[in-house]
Coordinates of C-alpha atoms in Angstrom, one line a residue:
Chain A
M103 CA 10.8 2.3 -32.4
R104 CA 14.5 3.3 -31.9
P105 CA 16.0 1.4 -29.1
L106 CA 17.0 3.1 -26.0
S107 CA 21.0 2.8 -26.0
P108 CA 22.9 2.2 -22.5
Q109 CA 24.2 5.6 -23.2
A110 CA 20.9 7.3 -23.4
L111 CA 19.7 5.5 -20.5
R112 CA 22.5 6.5 -18.5
E113 CA 21.8 10.2 -19.5
A114 CA 18.2 9.7 -18.3
L115 CA 19.1 8.4 -15.0
R116 CA 22.0 11.0 -14.3
G117 CA 19.9 13.3 -12.4
L118 CA 18.7 10.7 -10.0
G119 CA 22.1 9.3 -9.5
Q120 CA 23.4 11.7 -6.8
A121 CA 20.6 10.6 -4.2
Y122 CA 21.9 7.1 -4.2
P123 CA 25.3 6.0 -3.0
R124 CA 25.1 2.9 -5.4
R125 CA 24.1 2.6 -9.0
Q126 CA 22.0 -0.5 -8.5
A127 CA 19.3 1.6 -6.6
L128 CA 18.7 3.0 -10.0
L129 CA 17.4 -0.5 -11.4
L130 CA 13.8 -0.3 -11.0
E131 CA 13.8 3.2 -12.4
A132 CA 15.9 1.9 -15.4
L133 CA 13.6 -0.9 -16.1
H134 CA 10.6 1.6 -15.9
L135 CA 12.1 3.8 -18.5
A136 CA 13.2 0.9 -20.7
Q137 CA 9.7 -0.4 -20.6
A138 CA 8.1 3.0 -21.3
Q139 CA 10.4 3.2 -24.5
W140 CA 9.8 -0.5 -25.6
G141 CA 6.4 -1.2 -24.4
W142 CA 8.0 -4.5 -22.7
L143 CA 11.2 -5.8 -21.4
G144 CA 12.7 -8.1 -23.9
P145 CA 16.2 -9.4 -24.0
Q146 CA 17.4 -6.3 -25.8
A147 CA 16.0 -4.0 -23.3
L148 CA 17.3 -5.9 -20.2
E149 CA 20.8 -6.1 -22.0
A150 CA 20.7 -2.2 -22.4
V151 CA 19.7 -1.8 -18.8
A152 CA 22.5 -4.0 -17.5
Q153 CA 25.0 -2.1 -19.7
A154 CA 24.1 1.3 -18.5
L155 CA 24.1 0.3 -14.7
G156 CA 27.2 -2.1 -15.2
L157 CA 25.2 -4.9 -13.7
P158 CA 25.2 -8.6 -14.4
R159 CA 22.3 -9.7 -16.9
A160 CA 21.1 -12.5 -14.5
E161 CA 21.0 -9.8 -11.7
V162 CA 18.7 -7.5 -13.8
K163 CA 16.4 -10.2 -15.0
G164 CA 16.1 -11.8 -11.5
V165 CA 15.0 -8.4 -10.2
A166 CA 12.7 -7.4 -13.2
T167 CA 11.0 -10.6 -12.9
F168 CA 10.2 -10.1 -9.3
Y169 CA 7.8 -7.3 -9.9
D170 CA 4.3 -7.7 -11.3
L171 CA 4.2 -4.4 -13.4
F172 CA 7.1 -5.3 -15.8
E173 CA 6.2 -7.1 -19.1
F174 CA 8.2 -9.9 -20.6
K175 CA 6.4 -10.5 -23.9
P176 CA 4.9 -7.7 -26.2
P177 CA 1.4 -6.5 -24.7
G178 CA -1.5 -5.4 -26.5
R179 CA -1.7 -1.8 -27.5
H180 CA -3.8 -0.7 -24.6
M181 CA -3.2 -2.2 -20.8
V182 CA -6.2 -2.9 -18.9
Q183 CA -5.7 -3.5 -15.1
L184 CA -8.7 -4.9 -13.5
C185 CA -8.6 -4.9 -9.7
S186 CA -9.2 -8.4 -8.2
S187 CA -9.0 -7.5 -4.3
L188 CA -11.8 -8.3 -2.0
S189 CA -13.3 -4.6 -2.0
C190 CA -13.6 -5.0 -5.7
M191 CA -15.0 -8.5 -5.8
L192 CA -17.7 -7.5 -3.4
Q193 CA -18.9 -5.0 -5.8
G194 CA -18.9 -7.3 -8.8
A195 CA -15.2 -7.4 -10.2
G196 CA -15.9 -11.1 -10.8
A197 CA -18.6 -10.3 -13.2
L198 CA -16.4 -7.9 -15.2
Q199 CA -13.5 -10.6 -15.5
E200 CA -16.4 -12.9 -16.7
A201 CA -17.6 -10.3 -19.4
L202 CA -14.0 -9.7 -20.6
R203 CA -13.5 -13.4 -21.2
E204 CA -16.7 -13.9 -23.0
R205 CA -17.2 -10.7 -24.7
L206 CA -13.8 -10.0 -25.6
R207 CA -11.9 -13.2 -25.3
L208 CA -9.6 -11.4 -22.7
S209 CA -8.1 -13.5 -20.0
P210 CA -5.7 -12.2 -17.3
G211 CA -2.1 -12.4 -18.3
H212 CA -2.9 -12.2 -21.9
S213 CA -3.7 -10.2 -25.0
S214 CA -6.9 -10.1 -27.0
P215 CA -6.7 -12.1 -30.6
D216 CA -6.5 -8.7 -32.3
G217 CA -3.7 -7.4 -30.3
R218 CA -5.6 -4.4 -29.2
L219 CA -5.9 -5.1 -25.4
S220 CA -3.9 -6.9 -22.7
L221 CA -5.4 -7.7 -19.3
K222 CA -3.8 -7.8 -15.9
L223 CA -5.6 -8.4 -12.8
T224 CA -4.2 -6.0 -10.2
E225 CA -4.0 -6.4 -6.2
G226 CA -5.6 -3.2 -5.5
L227 CA -5.4 0.5 -7.2
G228 CA -6.0 2.3 -4.1
A229 CA -9.5 3.2 -5.0
C230 CA -11.5 0.8 -3.1
D231 CA -14.4 3.4 -2.4
R232 CA -14.8 3.5 -6.1
A233 CA -15.0 -0.3 -6.5
P234 CA -15.2 -2.0 -8.9
V235 CA -12.2 -0.2 -10.5
M236 CA -10.3 -0.5 -13.7
M237 CA -7.1 1.2 -14.8
L238 CA -6.8 1.8 -18.4
D239 CA -3.5 3.0 -19.8
G240 CA -2.8 4.7 -16.4
E241 CA -6.3 6.2 -15.8
L242 CA -8.6 5.2 -13.3
Y243 CA -12.5 4.3 -13.7
G244 CA -14.8 3.3 -11.1
P245 CA -17.4 2.3 -9.9
L246 CA -17.5 0.7 -13.2
A247 CA -20.6 -1.0 -14.8
E248 CA -20.2 -3.6 -17.4
E249 CA -21.6 -1.8 -20.3
E250 CA -19.4 1.3 -19.6
M251 CA -16.3 -1.1 -19.4
M252 CA -17.2 -2.3 -22.9
R253 CA -17.6 1.2 -24.3
L254 CA -14.2 2.3 -23.0
L255 CA -12.6 -0.7 -24.2
E256 CA -14.3 -0.7 -27.7
A257 CA -13.3 2.9 -27.8
C258 CA -9.6 1.6 -27.7
R259 CA -7.9 1.1 -31.2
Chain B
M300 CA -13.9 17.6 11.9
S301 CA -10.6 18.0 9.8
W302 CA -7.0 17.7 10.7
L303 CA -5.0 15.9 8.3
L304 CA -7.4 16.9 5.4
R305 CA -7.9 20.5 6.5
A306 CA -5.8 21.5 3.3
A307 CA -7.1 18.8 0.9
A308 CA -9.2 21.1 -1.3
E309 CA -6.2 22.0 -3.5
P310 CA -2.7 20.3 -3.8
T311 CA -0.9 23.4 -4.6
L312 CA 1.7 25.3 -2.3
S313 CA 0.0 28.4 -2.4
Y314 CA -3.3 26.8 -1.1
Y315 CA -1.4 24.8 1.5
Q316 CA 0.5 27.9 2.7
S317 CA -2.8 30.0 2.9
Q318 CA -4.1 27.1 5.4
G319 CA -1.1 27.7 7.5
G320 CA 1.2 25.1 5.7
Y321 CA 4.9 25.2 6.5
E322 CA 4.3 27.3 9.7
A323 CA 5.1 24.1 11.6
L324 CA 8.5 23.7 9.9
K325 CA 9.4 27.2 10.6
K326 CA 8.4 26.5 14.2
A327 CA 10.5 23.2 14.3
L328 CA 13.5 25.0 12.8
R329 CA 13.5 27.3 15.8
M330 CA 13.4 24.3 18.2
S331 CA 16.6 22.1 18.7
P332 CA 16.5 18.5 16.8
Q333 CA 16.2 16.8 20.2
E334 CA 13.3 19.1 21.2
V335 CA 11.4 17.9 18.1
V336 CA 12.0 14.5 18.9
E337 CA 10.7 14.9 22.5
E338 CA 7.7 16.7 21.2
V339 CA 6.6 13.7 19.0
K340 CA 7.4 11.4 21.9
R341 CA 5.0 13.4 24.1
S342 CA 2.3 13.3 21.6
G343 CA 2.1 9.5 21.7
L344 CA 1.9 9.2 17.9
R345 CA 1.9 5.5 16.8
G346 CA 2.9 4.5 13.3
R347 CA 0.0 4.7 10.8
G348 CA 1.1 1.7 8.6
G349 CA -0.1 -1.1 10.7
A350 CA 2.3 -2.0 13.2
G351 CA 1.6 0.9 15.5
F352 CA 5.1 1.4 16.8
P353 CA 5.7 4.7 18.6
T354 CA 7.1 7.1 16.1
G355 CA 9.1 9.3 18.6
M356 CA 10.9 6.2 20.1
K357 CA 11.8 5.0 16.6
W358 CA 13.4 8.4 15.9
A359 CA 15.1 8.3 19.1
F360 CA 16.6 5.0 18.3
A361 CA 18.1 6.1 15.0
K362 CA 19.5 9.3 16.4
A363 CA 21.2 7.2 19.2
D364 CA 23.1 5.4 16.3
P365 CA 26.1 7.5 15.5
K366 CA 26.7 6.2 12.1
E367 CA 26.3 8.9 9.2
P368 CA 24.5 9.5 7.0
R369 CA 21.1 8.7 8.2
Y370 CA 18.4 8.3 5.9
L371 CA 14.6 8.8 6.0
V372 CA 12.0 6.9 4.0
A373 CA 8.2 7.5 3.6
N374 CA 6.6 4.0 2.9
A375 CA 4.0 5.1 0.4
D376 CA 3.6 1.5 -0.8
E377 CA 0.0 1.5 0.1
G378 CA -0.8 -2.2 -1.1
E379 CA -3.0 -3.6 1.6
P380 CA -6.3 -4.3 -0.1
G381 CA -9.1 -2.0 1.2
T382 CA -6.6 1.0 2.0
F383 CA -6.6 4.3 0.0
K384 CA -5.9 6.9 2.7
D385 CA -2.0 7.6 1.6
R386 CA -3.1 8.0 -2.1
F387 CA -5.8 10.4 -1.1
L388 CA -3.2 12.5 1.0
M389 CA -0.6 12.4 -1.7
E390 CA -2.9 13.4 -4.2
R391 CA -4.9 16.0 -2.4
T392 CA -2.5 17.3 0.0
P393 CA 1.3 16.4 -1.0
H394 CA 2.8 19.2 0.9
L395 CA 1.7 17.8 4.2
L396 CA 3.9 14.8 3.6
L397 CA 6.8 16.8 2.5
E398 CA 6.5 19.2 5.3
G399 CA 6.5 16.3 7.6
M400 CA 9.5 14.8 5.9
V401 CA 11.5 18.1 6.4
I402 CA 10.8 18.3 10.0
A403 CA 11.6 14.5 10.6
A404 CA 14.9 15.2 8.5
W405 CA 15.7 18.1 10.8
A406 CA 15.0 15.9 14.0
L407 CA 17.2 13.1 12.7
A408 CA 19.7 15.2 11.0
A409 CA 19.0 13.1 7.6
R410 CA 20.2 14.7 4.4
Q411 CA 18.4 12.6 2.0
G412 CA 14.7 11.4 2.0
F413 CA 13.0 8.8 -0.4
I414 CA 9.4 8.4 -0.7
Y415 CA 8.9 4.6 -1.7
L416 CA 5.7 5.0 -4.0
R417 CA 3.5 2.1 -5.4
G418 CA 4.3 1.8 -9.1
E419 CA 0.5 1.6 -9.8
Y420 CA 0.3 5.0 -8.2
T421 CA 0.5 7.1 -11.2
A422 CA -1.7 10.0 -10.1
P423 CA 0.2 10.5 -6.8
Y424 CA 3.5 10.3 -8.6
R425 CA 2.6 13.2 -10.7
A426 CA 1.3 15.3 -7.6
L427 CA 4.2 14.5 -5.6
Q428 CA 6.5 15.6 -8.5
R429 CA 4.9 18.9 -9.0
A430 CA 5.0 19.4 -5.1
L431 CA 8.6 18.6 -4.9
Q432 CA 9.3 21.3 -7.4
E433 CA 7.2 23.9 -5.8
A434 CA 8.9 23.1 -2.5
R435 CA 12.3 23.4 -4.1
Q436 CA 11.6 26.8 -5.6
A437 CA 10.1 28.1 -2.3
G438 CA 13.2 27.0 -0.3
F439 CA 11.5 24.3 1.8
L440 CA 13.9 21.7 0.4
G441 CA 17.3 21.8 -1.0
R442 CA 20.4 23.5 0.7
D443 CA 20.3 25.3 3.9
I444 CA 16.5 25.2 4.3
L445 CA 15.1 28.7 5.6
G446 CA 18.5 29.6 6.8
S447 CA 18.7 26.6 9.3
G448 CA 21.7 25.1 7.8
L449 CA 19.8 22.0 7.1
D450 CA 20.4 20.3 3.5
F451 CA 17.8 17.8 2.5
D452 CA 16.1 16.7 -0.5
I453 CA 13.4 14.0 -1.4
L454 CA 13.4 11.6 -4.1
V455 CA 10.3 9.6 -5.2
H456 CA 11.5 6.0 -5.9
R457 CA 8.8 4.0 -7.8
G458 CA 8.0 0.5 -6.9
A459 CA 7.0 -1.9 -9.5
G460 CA 4.1 -4.0 -8.2
A461 CA 5.0 -6.3 -5.4
Y462 CA 2.6 -6.1 -2.0
I463 CA 5.6 -7.4 0.0
C464 CA 7.4 -4.1 -0.5
G465 CA 5.1 -2.4 2.0
E466 CA 7.1 -4.5 4.6
E467 CA 9.8 -2.0 5.7
T468 CA 12.7 -4.5 5.1
A469 CA 11.5 -5.8 1.7
L470 CA 10.9 -2.1 0.8
L471 CA 14.6 -1.1 1.7
E472 CA 15.8 -4.3 -0.4
S473 CA 13.6 -3.0 -3.2
L474 CA 14.9 0.6 -2.9
E475 CA 18.6 -0.6 -3.1
G476 CA 17.5 -2.2 -6.4
R477 CA 16.9 -5.9 -5.6
R478 CA 14.0 -8.3 -5.5
G479 CA 11.8 -7.3 -2.7
Q480 CA 12.4 -9.8 0.0
P481 CA 12.3 -9.3 3.7
R482 CA 15.5 -9.1 5.9
I483 CA 15.6 -10.8 9.2
K484 CA 15.2 -8.5 12.1
P485 CA 17.3 -7.8 14.3
P486 CA 19.3 -5.6 13.1
F487 CA 16.4 -3.2 12.6
P488 CA 16.3 -0.3 10.1
V489 CA 16.9 2.2 12.7
N490 CA 20.5 0.8 12.9
Q491 CA 21.0 -0.9 9.6
G492 CA 18.5 0.2 6.9
L493 CA 19.6 1.6 3.7
W494 CA 23.0 0.6 2.6
G495 CA 23.6 -0.3 6.1
Q496 CA 23.1 3.2 7.5
P497 CA 20.6 4.2 10.2
T498 CA 17.2 4.7 8.4
V499 CA 13.5 5.7 9.8
V500 CA 10.9 4.2 7.7
N501 CA 7.6 5.9 8.5
N502 CA 4.2 5.6 6.9
V503 CA 2.9 8.5 4.9
E504 CA 0.0 9.1 7.5
T505 CA 2.5 9.1 10.2
L506 CA 4.5 11.6 8.8
A507 CA 1.5 13.8 7.8
N508 CA 0.6 13.9 11.5
V509 CA 3.9 15.6 12.4
P510 CA 3.2 19.1 11.3
L511 CA 0.1 19.0 13.1
I512 CA 1.7 18.0 16.4
L513 CA 4.2 20.6 15.9
Q514 CA 1.6 23.3 15.1
M515 CA -0.9 22.4 17.7
G516 CA 1.6 21.3 20.3
A517 CA 1.8 17.9 21.5
E518 CA -0.6 18.2 24.4
A519 CA -3.5 19.5 22.3
W520 CA -3.0 17.1 19.4
S521 CA -3.2 14.0 21.8
R522 CA -6.4 15.2 23.4
I523 CA -7.8 13.9 19.9
G524 CA -8.6 10.5 20.0
S525 CA -8.1 7.8 22.5
R526 CA -6.4 8.2 25.8
D527 CA -3.8 5.6 25.1
C528 CA -3.7 6.1 21.2
P529 CA -4.1 9.5 20.4
G530 CA -4.6 11.6 17.2
P531 CA -6.7 11.7 14.2
K532 CA -7.1 8.7 11.8
L533 CA -8.0 8.2 8.3
Y534 CA -10.3 5.3 8.0
S535 CA -10.7 3.8 4.4
V536 CA -14.4 2.4 4.2
S537 CA -15.0 0.0 1.4
G538 CA -17.5 -2.8 0.5
Q539 CA -21.2 -3.2 1.0
V540 CA -21.8 0.2 2.5
L541 CA -24.1 3.1 0.9
R542 CA -21.4 5.6 1.2
P543 CA -17.9 4.1 0.9
G544 CA -15.0 6.6 1.2
L545 CA -12.3 8.0 3.3
Y546 CA -13.3 9.4 6.9
E547 CA -11.1 11.5 9.2
L548 CA -12.1 10.7 12.8
P549 CA -10.6 10.9 16.1
M550 CA -8.8 7.6 16.7
G551 CA -10.8 5.1 18.6
S552 CA -14.2 5.9 17.1
T553 CA -16.5 2.8 16.8
L554 CA -16.9 0.7 14.1
R555 CA -20.7 1.3 14.6
E556 CA -20.2 5.0 14.3
L557 CA -18.1 4.7 11.1
I558 CA -20.4 2.1 9.4
Y559 CA -23.9 3.5 10.3
G560 CA -23.1 7.3 11.2
H561 CA -20.7 8.1 8.3
A562 CA -20.6 5.6 5.5
G563 CA -24.4 5.3 5.4
G564 CA -25.0 1.9 6.7
L565 CA -26.1 -1.0 4.5
R566 CA -28.2 -1.3 1.4
P567 CA -31.9 -1.7 2.2
G568 CA -32.9 -5.2 3.0
R569 CA -29.3 -6.5 3.7
A570 CA -27.9 -7.6 7.2
L571 CA -24.4 -7.3 8.3
K572 CA -22.3 -10.3 8.2
A573 CA -18.7 -9.4 9.1
V574 CA -16.3 -6.4 9.1
I575 CA -12.6 -6.6 8.3
P576 CA -11.4 -3.7 10.3
G577 CA -7.9 -3.1 9.1
G578 CA -7.2 -4.6 5.6
I579 CA -7.4 -7.9 4.4
S580 CA -4.7 -9.3 6.7
S581 CA -6.8 -8.4 9.7
P582 CA -9.2 -10.9 11.2
A583 CA -12.9 -10.3 10.4
L584 CA -15.3 -9.1 13.3
T585 CA -18.9 -10.3 13.7
P586 CA -22.0 -7.7 14.0
Q587 CA -21.8 -8.3 18.0
Q588 CA -18.2 -6.6 17.9
L589 CA -19.3 -3.3 16.3
D590 CA -18.8 -1.1 19.5
V591 CA -15.2 -1.8 19.5
P592 CA -13.0 1.4 19.4
M593 CA -10.8 1.4 16.3
D594 CA -7.6 1.9 17.7
F595 CA -4.5 -0.3 18.1
P596 CA -5.1 -1.7 21.6
S597 CA -8.7 -2.1 21.5
L598 CA -8.7 -4.0 18.3
Q599 CA -6.0 -6.1 19.4
R600 CA -8.2 -7.1 22.6
A601 CA -10.9 -7.9 20.1
G602 CA -8.9 -10.4 18.4
S603 CA -7.9 -8.4 15.4
M604 CA -6.0 -5.5 14.5
L605 CA -6.2 -1.9 13.5
G606 CA -3.6 -2.5 10.3
S607 CA -4.0 0.2 8.0
G608 CA -7.5 1.2 9.3
A609 CA -9.1 -0.1 6.1
V610 CA -12.6 -1.1 6.9
M611 CA -14.5 -3.7 4.6
V612 CA -17.9 -4.2 5.2
L613 CA -19.6 -7.7 4.3
D614 CA -23.3 -8.0 4.1
D615 CA -25.4 -11.3 4.3
T616 CA -25.1 -11.9 0.7
V617 CA -21.4 -12.8 0.9
C618 CA -19.8 -16.2 1.5
M619 CA -17.4 -16.1 4.0
V620 CA -15.3 -18.9 2.5
G621 CA -15.4 -17.4 -0.7
A622 CA -14.2 -14.1 0.8
C623 CA -11.5 -16.1 2.7
L624 CA -10.5 -17.6 -0.8
V625 CA -10.4 -14.2 -2.5
A626 CA -8.0 -13.1 0.3
M627 CA -5.9 -16.4 0.1
E628 CA -5.4 -16.0 -3.7
F629 CA -4.0 -12.8 -2.9
F630 CA -1.6 -14.0 -0.2
E631 CA -0.5 -16.9 -2.3
R632 CA 0.4 -14.6 -5.4
Q633 CA 2.1 -12.1 -3.0
S634 CA 4.0 -14.4 -0.9
C635 CA 7.6 -13.4 -1.8
G636 CA 8.7 -16.9 -1.8
K637 CA 11.5 -16.7 0.6
C638 CA 10.1 -18.5 3.6
T639 CA 8.9 -22.1 2.9
P640 CA 5.9 -22.1 5.5
C641 CA 4.5 -18.9 3.8
R642 CA 5.1 -20.0 0.3
E643 CA 3.8 -23.3 0.5
G644 CA 1.4 -22.9 3.1
T645 CA -0.6 -20.0 1.4
G646 CA -1.0 -22.3 -1.8
W647 CA -2.1 -25.2 0.3
L648 CA -4.8 -23.2 2.2
R649 CA -5.9 -21.6 -1.1
A650 CA -6.4 -25.3 -2.8
V651 CA -8.4 -26.3 0.2
L652 CA -10.5 -23.4 0.5
Q653 CA -11.3 -23.7 -3.3
R654 CA -12.4 -27.3 -3.1
L655 CA -14.6 -26.3 0.0
E656 CA -16.1 -23.5 -2.0
E657 CA -16.9 -25.8 -5.1
G658 CA -18.4 -28.4 -2.8
R659 CA -15.7 -30.8 -3.1
G660 CA -14.5 -30.6 0.5
S661 CA -14.7 -33.0 3.2
A662 CA -15.0 -32.7 7.0
D663 CA -11.4 -33.2 7.5
D664 CA -10.6 -30.1 5.5
L665 CA -11.5 -27.8 8.3
E666 CA -9.0 -29.6 10.5
L667 CA -6.5 -29.5 7.7
L668 CA -6.9 -25.8 7.3
S669 CA -6.3 -24.8 11.0
D670 CA -3.2 -27.3 11.0
V671 CA -1.5 -25.7 8.1
A672 CA -2.4 -22.1 9.2
R673 CA -0.9 -22.7 12.3
N674 CA 2.2 -24.1 10.9
I675 CA 2.6 -20.9 9.1
A676 CA 2.0 -18.5 11.8
G677 CA 5.2 -17.2 13.8
K678 CA 7.4 -19.1 11.3
S679 CA 8.4 -16.7 8.6
F680 CA 10.7 -13.5 8.5
C681 CA 7.7 -11.2 8.0
P682 CA 4.0 -10.7 8.7
L683 CA 2.5 -11.7 5.2
G684 CA 2.3 -15.5 6.2
D685 CA 1.2 -14.6 9.7
G686 CA -1.7 -12.3 8.5
A687 CA -2.8 -14.9 6.0
A688 CA -2.8 -17.6 8.8
V689 CA -4.4 -15.6 11.6
M690 CA -7.1 -14.1 9.4
L691 CA -8.1 -17.7 8.3
L692 CA -8.0 -19.3 11.9
R693 CA -10.3 -16.5 13.2
A694 CA -12.7 -16.8 10.4
L695 CA -12.8 -20.5 11.3
E696 CA -13.7 -19.7 14.8
R697 CA -16.1 -17.0 14.2
F698 CA -17.8 -18.1 11.1
G699 CA -17.4 -21.8 11.8
E700 CA -20.8 -23.0 11.1
E701 CA -20.8 -21.4 7.5
F702 CA -17.5 -23.4 6.9
Q703 CA -19.2 -26.5 8.2
K704 CA -21.9 -26.2 5.6
H705 CA -19.5 -26.2 2.8
T706 CA -18.2 -29.7 4.0
R707 CA -21.6 -31.0 3.1
G708 CA -21.9 -29.6 -0.4
R709 CA -21.9 -26.6 -2.7
C710 CA -21.8 -23.2 -1.3
P711 CA -25.3 -22.2 0.0
L712 CA -24.8 -18.7 -1.5
K713 CA -25.0 -18.5 -5.2
D714 CA -21.7 -16.6 -6.1
R715 CA -18.6 -16.9 -3.8
V716 CA -18.3 -13.1 -3.4
A717 CA -22.0 -11.8 -4.3
S718 CA -22.7 -8.2 -4.8

């Protein structure tokens, strides 16, 4: 994939700039854009963000690593976010975690051996009435039964 | 009954206007900013994010600070486990939030507003972007709104996954592009918020009530709900009930009414064990406490809190030690690491709960839990650690027998959090 240059990043952020009196406020949005482009935030991506906003690299890295949604190693091709909050645990999310581990060798924070899927446990997706819930590439599914989850994940190539 | 959700059938501007949307804004713009603040004060509206601070008073504090510019921030970082009311509002009736924000901007003379939105909320992000575009085209946002002279616009600022950013000072840090670690208060955001300027941070549901107050008038609005805590309230009900969902009821409706009248009660053959009334940080109540009105003062008297109004129902298949463990794992992961009592204490509590749950605990562990919890509460910058500590201390008091059993061997219930 063609890397997002600092110039292109600056261009993408231009429209937002007027709302904020300081450039650093654009940092989270810049990191989101960079991650959307590369799929994760490697040294190159962090460097591009630092240059685009004129911020020290250490500052960019320090801020980025505070937040759970940023990736610092290449993820699988599809992102599975399984909710691990109490509402979902009460409705069987623990068994779904177990199924992912046993049937797909997918554990939290890791990718499947074939590189298709990455699993992240999340702290709630704001859909506790549909527990247990999963977000697959940004789309919500729930209430989710084990077999339905397996079908959805097997359809991911 | 439908107040906040009266136009939730469709998210479009045309539908919203067909239900009387943006009429409250027109009314507000005919009043002076000070009159709008007075009207909100008179309504008795208290913040719906969890703290229950009087909204009109917060606005008045910010207005009393002469520094300019002033900022308005909608706290849409709905991260409290069990809560899904703001997501619903933003996806289904986004213009209600926008209208509330424009009225607040008029009252505060703010020129720029931000919606700090959870990074996980992809669908609300799309809904808000569409609504903002519609509102700009219709002249409800931008320059000289409806000929009033008010210039105001709103930007959606996406968070990136951090529970702590729901705390208002951590949110401001994050909005400024830093790690989301809380600031010490005072100074309060109304005096020194974004970039040192006076800033009002209001929850989404709080702002969504503002158009209702203006349209109905403060008196009529305050006849909904409890006398000392008025208005409609969105209750998120989840856990082991037949009909989990979002219910809009007058503030102060009882837990019994909510669980058995609206959420369908428990599954056949199950008995109620506990109810968490206001999100994971609020102490669990026992089945004997079901007649407590769900408002700020009543729940405080009952030894819990309304929080975000997220009700989690636990039936008798659930192990309380296991439930506390799930909660504590969450607090440990989401502690921002700034204050030692919270950072270290939540980890300790999690470890002790874990060995109790696995049958490796001892009789001394219960004393250890309360000792560590008492050393977290009140000793950190923000309420995250307090929530973790108090939630556990109350569980030890109210469900002590179950904790005792765990000191004598493996969990008597098969799974730690069964379904």
